[in-house]
PDB file of C-alpha atoms in Angstrom:
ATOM      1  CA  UNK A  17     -33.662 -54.234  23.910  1.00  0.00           C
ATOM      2  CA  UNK A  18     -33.486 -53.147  27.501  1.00  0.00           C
ATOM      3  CA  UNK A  19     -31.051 -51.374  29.522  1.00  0.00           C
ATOM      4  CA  UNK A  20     -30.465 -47.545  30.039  1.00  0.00           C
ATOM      5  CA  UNK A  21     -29.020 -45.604  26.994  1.00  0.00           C
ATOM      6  CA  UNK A  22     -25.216 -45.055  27.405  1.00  0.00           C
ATOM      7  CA  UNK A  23     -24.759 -41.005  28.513  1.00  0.00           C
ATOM      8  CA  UNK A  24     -23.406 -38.946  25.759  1.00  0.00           C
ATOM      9  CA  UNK A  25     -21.354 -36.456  28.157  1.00  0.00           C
ATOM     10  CA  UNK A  26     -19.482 -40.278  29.429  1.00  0.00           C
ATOM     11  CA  UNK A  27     -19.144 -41.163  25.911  1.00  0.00           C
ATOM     12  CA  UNK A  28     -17.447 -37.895  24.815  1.00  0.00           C
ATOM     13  CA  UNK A  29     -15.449 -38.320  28.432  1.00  0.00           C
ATOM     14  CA  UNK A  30     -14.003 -41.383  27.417  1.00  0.00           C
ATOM     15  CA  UNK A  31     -13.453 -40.112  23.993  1.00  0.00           C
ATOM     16  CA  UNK A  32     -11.421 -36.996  25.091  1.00  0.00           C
ATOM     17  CA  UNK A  33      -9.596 -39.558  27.408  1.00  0.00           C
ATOM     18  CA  UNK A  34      -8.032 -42.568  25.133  1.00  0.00           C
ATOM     19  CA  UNK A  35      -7.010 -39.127  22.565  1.00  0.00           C
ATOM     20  CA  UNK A  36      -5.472 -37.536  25.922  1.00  0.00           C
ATOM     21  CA  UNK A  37      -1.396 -38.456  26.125  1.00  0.00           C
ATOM     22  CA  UNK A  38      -0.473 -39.722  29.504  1.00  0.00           C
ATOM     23  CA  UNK A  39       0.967 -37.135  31.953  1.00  0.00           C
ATOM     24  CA  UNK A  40       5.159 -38.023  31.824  1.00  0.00           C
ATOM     25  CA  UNK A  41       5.994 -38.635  35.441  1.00  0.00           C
ATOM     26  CA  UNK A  42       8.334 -35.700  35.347  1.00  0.00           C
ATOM     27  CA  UNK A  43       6.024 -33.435  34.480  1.00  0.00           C
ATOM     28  CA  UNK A  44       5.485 -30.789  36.957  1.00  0.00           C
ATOM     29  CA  UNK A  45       1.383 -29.876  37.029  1.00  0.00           C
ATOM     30  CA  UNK A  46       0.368 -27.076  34.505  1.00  0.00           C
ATOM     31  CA  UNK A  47      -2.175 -24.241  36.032  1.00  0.00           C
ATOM     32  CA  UNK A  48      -4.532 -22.826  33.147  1.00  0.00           C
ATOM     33  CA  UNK A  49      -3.060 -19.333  31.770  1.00  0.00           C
ATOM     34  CA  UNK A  50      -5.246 -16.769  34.074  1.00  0.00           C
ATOM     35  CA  UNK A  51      -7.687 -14.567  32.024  1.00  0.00           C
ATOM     36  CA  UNK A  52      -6.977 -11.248  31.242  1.00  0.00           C
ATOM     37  CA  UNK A  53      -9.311  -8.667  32.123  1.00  0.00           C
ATOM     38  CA  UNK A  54      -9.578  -6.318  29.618  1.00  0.00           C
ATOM     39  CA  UNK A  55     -11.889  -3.171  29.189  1.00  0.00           C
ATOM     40  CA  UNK A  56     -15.778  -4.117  28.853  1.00  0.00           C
ATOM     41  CA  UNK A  57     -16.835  -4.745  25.380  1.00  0.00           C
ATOM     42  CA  UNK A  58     -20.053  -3.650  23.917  1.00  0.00           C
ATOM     43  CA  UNK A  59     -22.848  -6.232  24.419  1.00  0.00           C
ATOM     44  CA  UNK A  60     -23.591  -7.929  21.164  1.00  0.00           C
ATOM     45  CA  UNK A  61     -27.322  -6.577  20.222  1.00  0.00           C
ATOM     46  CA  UNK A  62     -27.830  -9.781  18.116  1.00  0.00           C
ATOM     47  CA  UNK A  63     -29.990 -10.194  14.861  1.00  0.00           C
ATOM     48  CA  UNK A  64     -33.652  -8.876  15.277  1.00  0.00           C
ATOM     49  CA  UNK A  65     -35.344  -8.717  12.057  1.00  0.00           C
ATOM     50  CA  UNK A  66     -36.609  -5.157  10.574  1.00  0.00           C
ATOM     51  CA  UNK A  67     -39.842  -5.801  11.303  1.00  0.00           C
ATOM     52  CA  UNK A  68     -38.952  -6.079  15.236  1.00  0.00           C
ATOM     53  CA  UNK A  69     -36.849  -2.995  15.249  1.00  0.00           C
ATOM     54  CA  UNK A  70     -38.323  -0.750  18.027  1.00  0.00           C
ATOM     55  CA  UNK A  71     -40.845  -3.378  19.371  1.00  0.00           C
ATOM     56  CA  UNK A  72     -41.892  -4.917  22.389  1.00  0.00           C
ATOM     57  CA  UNK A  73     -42.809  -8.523  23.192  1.00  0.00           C
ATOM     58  CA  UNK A  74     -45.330  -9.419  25.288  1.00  0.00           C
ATOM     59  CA  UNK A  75     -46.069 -13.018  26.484  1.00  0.00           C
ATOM     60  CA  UNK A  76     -49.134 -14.694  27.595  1.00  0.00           C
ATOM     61  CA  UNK A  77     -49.790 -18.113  29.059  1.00  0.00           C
ATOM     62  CA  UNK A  78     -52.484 -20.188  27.362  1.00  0.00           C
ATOM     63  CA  UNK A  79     -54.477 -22.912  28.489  1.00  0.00           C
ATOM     64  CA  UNK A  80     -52.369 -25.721  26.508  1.00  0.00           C
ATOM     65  CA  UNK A  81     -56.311 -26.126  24.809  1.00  0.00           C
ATOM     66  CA  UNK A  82     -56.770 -22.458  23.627  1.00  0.00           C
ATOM     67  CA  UNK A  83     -52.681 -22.234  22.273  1.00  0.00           C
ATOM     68  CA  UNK A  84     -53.665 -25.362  20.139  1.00  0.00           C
ATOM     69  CA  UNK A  85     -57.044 -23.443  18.804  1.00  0.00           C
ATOM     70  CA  UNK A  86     -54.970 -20.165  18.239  1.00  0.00           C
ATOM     71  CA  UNK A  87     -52.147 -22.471  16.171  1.00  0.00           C
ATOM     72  CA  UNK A  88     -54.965 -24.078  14.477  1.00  0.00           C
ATOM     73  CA  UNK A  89     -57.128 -20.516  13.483  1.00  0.00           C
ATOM     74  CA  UNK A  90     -53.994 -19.126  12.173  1.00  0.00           C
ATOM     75  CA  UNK A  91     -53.502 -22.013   9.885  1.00  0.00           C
ATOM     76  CA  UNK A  92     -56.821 -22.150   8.677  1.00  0.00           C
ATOM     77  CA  UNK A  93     -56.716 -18.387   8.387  1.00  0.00           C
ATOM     78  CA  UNK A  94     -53.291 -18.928   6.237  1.00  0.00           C
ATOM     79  CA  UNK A  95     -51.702 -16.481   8.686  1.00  0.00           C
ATOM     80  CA  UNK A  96     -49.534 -16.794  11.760  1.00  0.00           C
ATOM     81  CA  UNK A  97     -50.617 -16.235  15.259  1.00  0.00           C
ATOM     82  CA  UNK A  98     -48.973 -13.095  15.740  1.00  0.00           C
ATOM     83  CA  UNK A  99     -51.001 -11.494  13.378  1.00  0.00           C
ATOM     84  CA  UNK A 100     -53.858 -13.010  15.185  1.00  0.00           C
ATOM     85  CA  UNK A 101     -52.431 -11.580  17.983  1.00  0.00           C
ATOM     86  CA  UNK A 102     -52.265  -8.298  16.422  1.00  0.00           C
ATOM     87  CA  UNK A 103     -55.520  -8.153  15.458  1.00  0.00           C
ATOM     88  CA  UNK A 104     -57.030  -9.285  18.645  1.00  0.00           C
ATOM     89  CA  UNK A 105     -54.826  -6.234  20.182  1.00  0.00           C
ATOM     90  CA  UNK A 106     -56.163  -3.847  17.886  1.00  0.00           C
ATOM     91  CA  UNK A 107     -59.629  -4.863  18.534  1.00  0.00           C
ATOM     92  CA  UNK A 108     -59.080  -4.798  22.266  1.00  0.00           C
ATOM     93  CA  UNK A 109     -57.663  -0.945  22.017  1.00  0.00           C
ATOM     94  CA  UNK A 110     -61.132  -0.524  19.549  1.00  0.00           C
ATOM     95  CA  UNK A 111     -63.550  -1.870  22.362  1.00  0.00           C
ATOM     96  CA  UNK A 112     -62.038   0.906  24.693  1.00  0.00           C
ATOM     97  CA  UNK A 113     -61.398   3.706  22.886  1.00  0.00           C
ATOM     98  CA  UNK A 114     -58.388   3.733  22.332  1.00  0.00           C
ATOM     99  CA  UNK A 115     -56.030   4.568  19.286  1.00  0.00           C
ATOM    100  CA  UNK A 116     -53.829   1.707  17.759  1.00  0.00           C
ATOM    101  CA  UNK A 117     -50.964   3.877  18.146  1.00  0.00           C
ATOM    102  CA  UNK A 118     -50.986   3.688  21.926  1.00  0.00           C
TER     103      UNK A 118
END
């Protein structure tokens, strides 16, 4: 087999096209309704699970090498690497002093 693979936003083109009705000739050209602005809703907050509630992330960037070590240490461990994480954070805040809490 060789070629490109067809594009899936022309495919659905096409598709919206043959369902499409022809314009009538008569037809004078419709404008889209314009928006109306109403007052500012509340941003959605979104789900966060109860565990998250009141947390922080933080993100690091791994040497693609030490993220596959982590991944495999938390499986060997049975645990995920944000526990890992956790721990590594609480051991960090232990090697200066510091109280978990902080």
């Amino acid at each position: 087999m060789s070629g490109k693979r067809p594009s899936l936003a022309d495919s659905m083109r096409q598709a919206v096209a043959a369902e499409a009705p022809p314009p009538s000739p008569s037809a004078a050209p419709t404008t889209p309704p314009r928006a109306i602005r109403s007052e500012p809703a509340e941003r959605p907050t979104g789900f966060h699970a109860a565990t998250r509630v009141g947390k922080k992330k933080v993100t690091a960037t791994l040497d693609p090498r030490a993220h596959k070590q982590l991944k495999s240490l938390a499986n060997e461990r049975d645990t995920t690497v944000e526990a890992l994480l956790n721990e590594a954070i609480a051991d960090l805040f232990a090697k200066h002093g510091l109280s978990r809490s902080a």
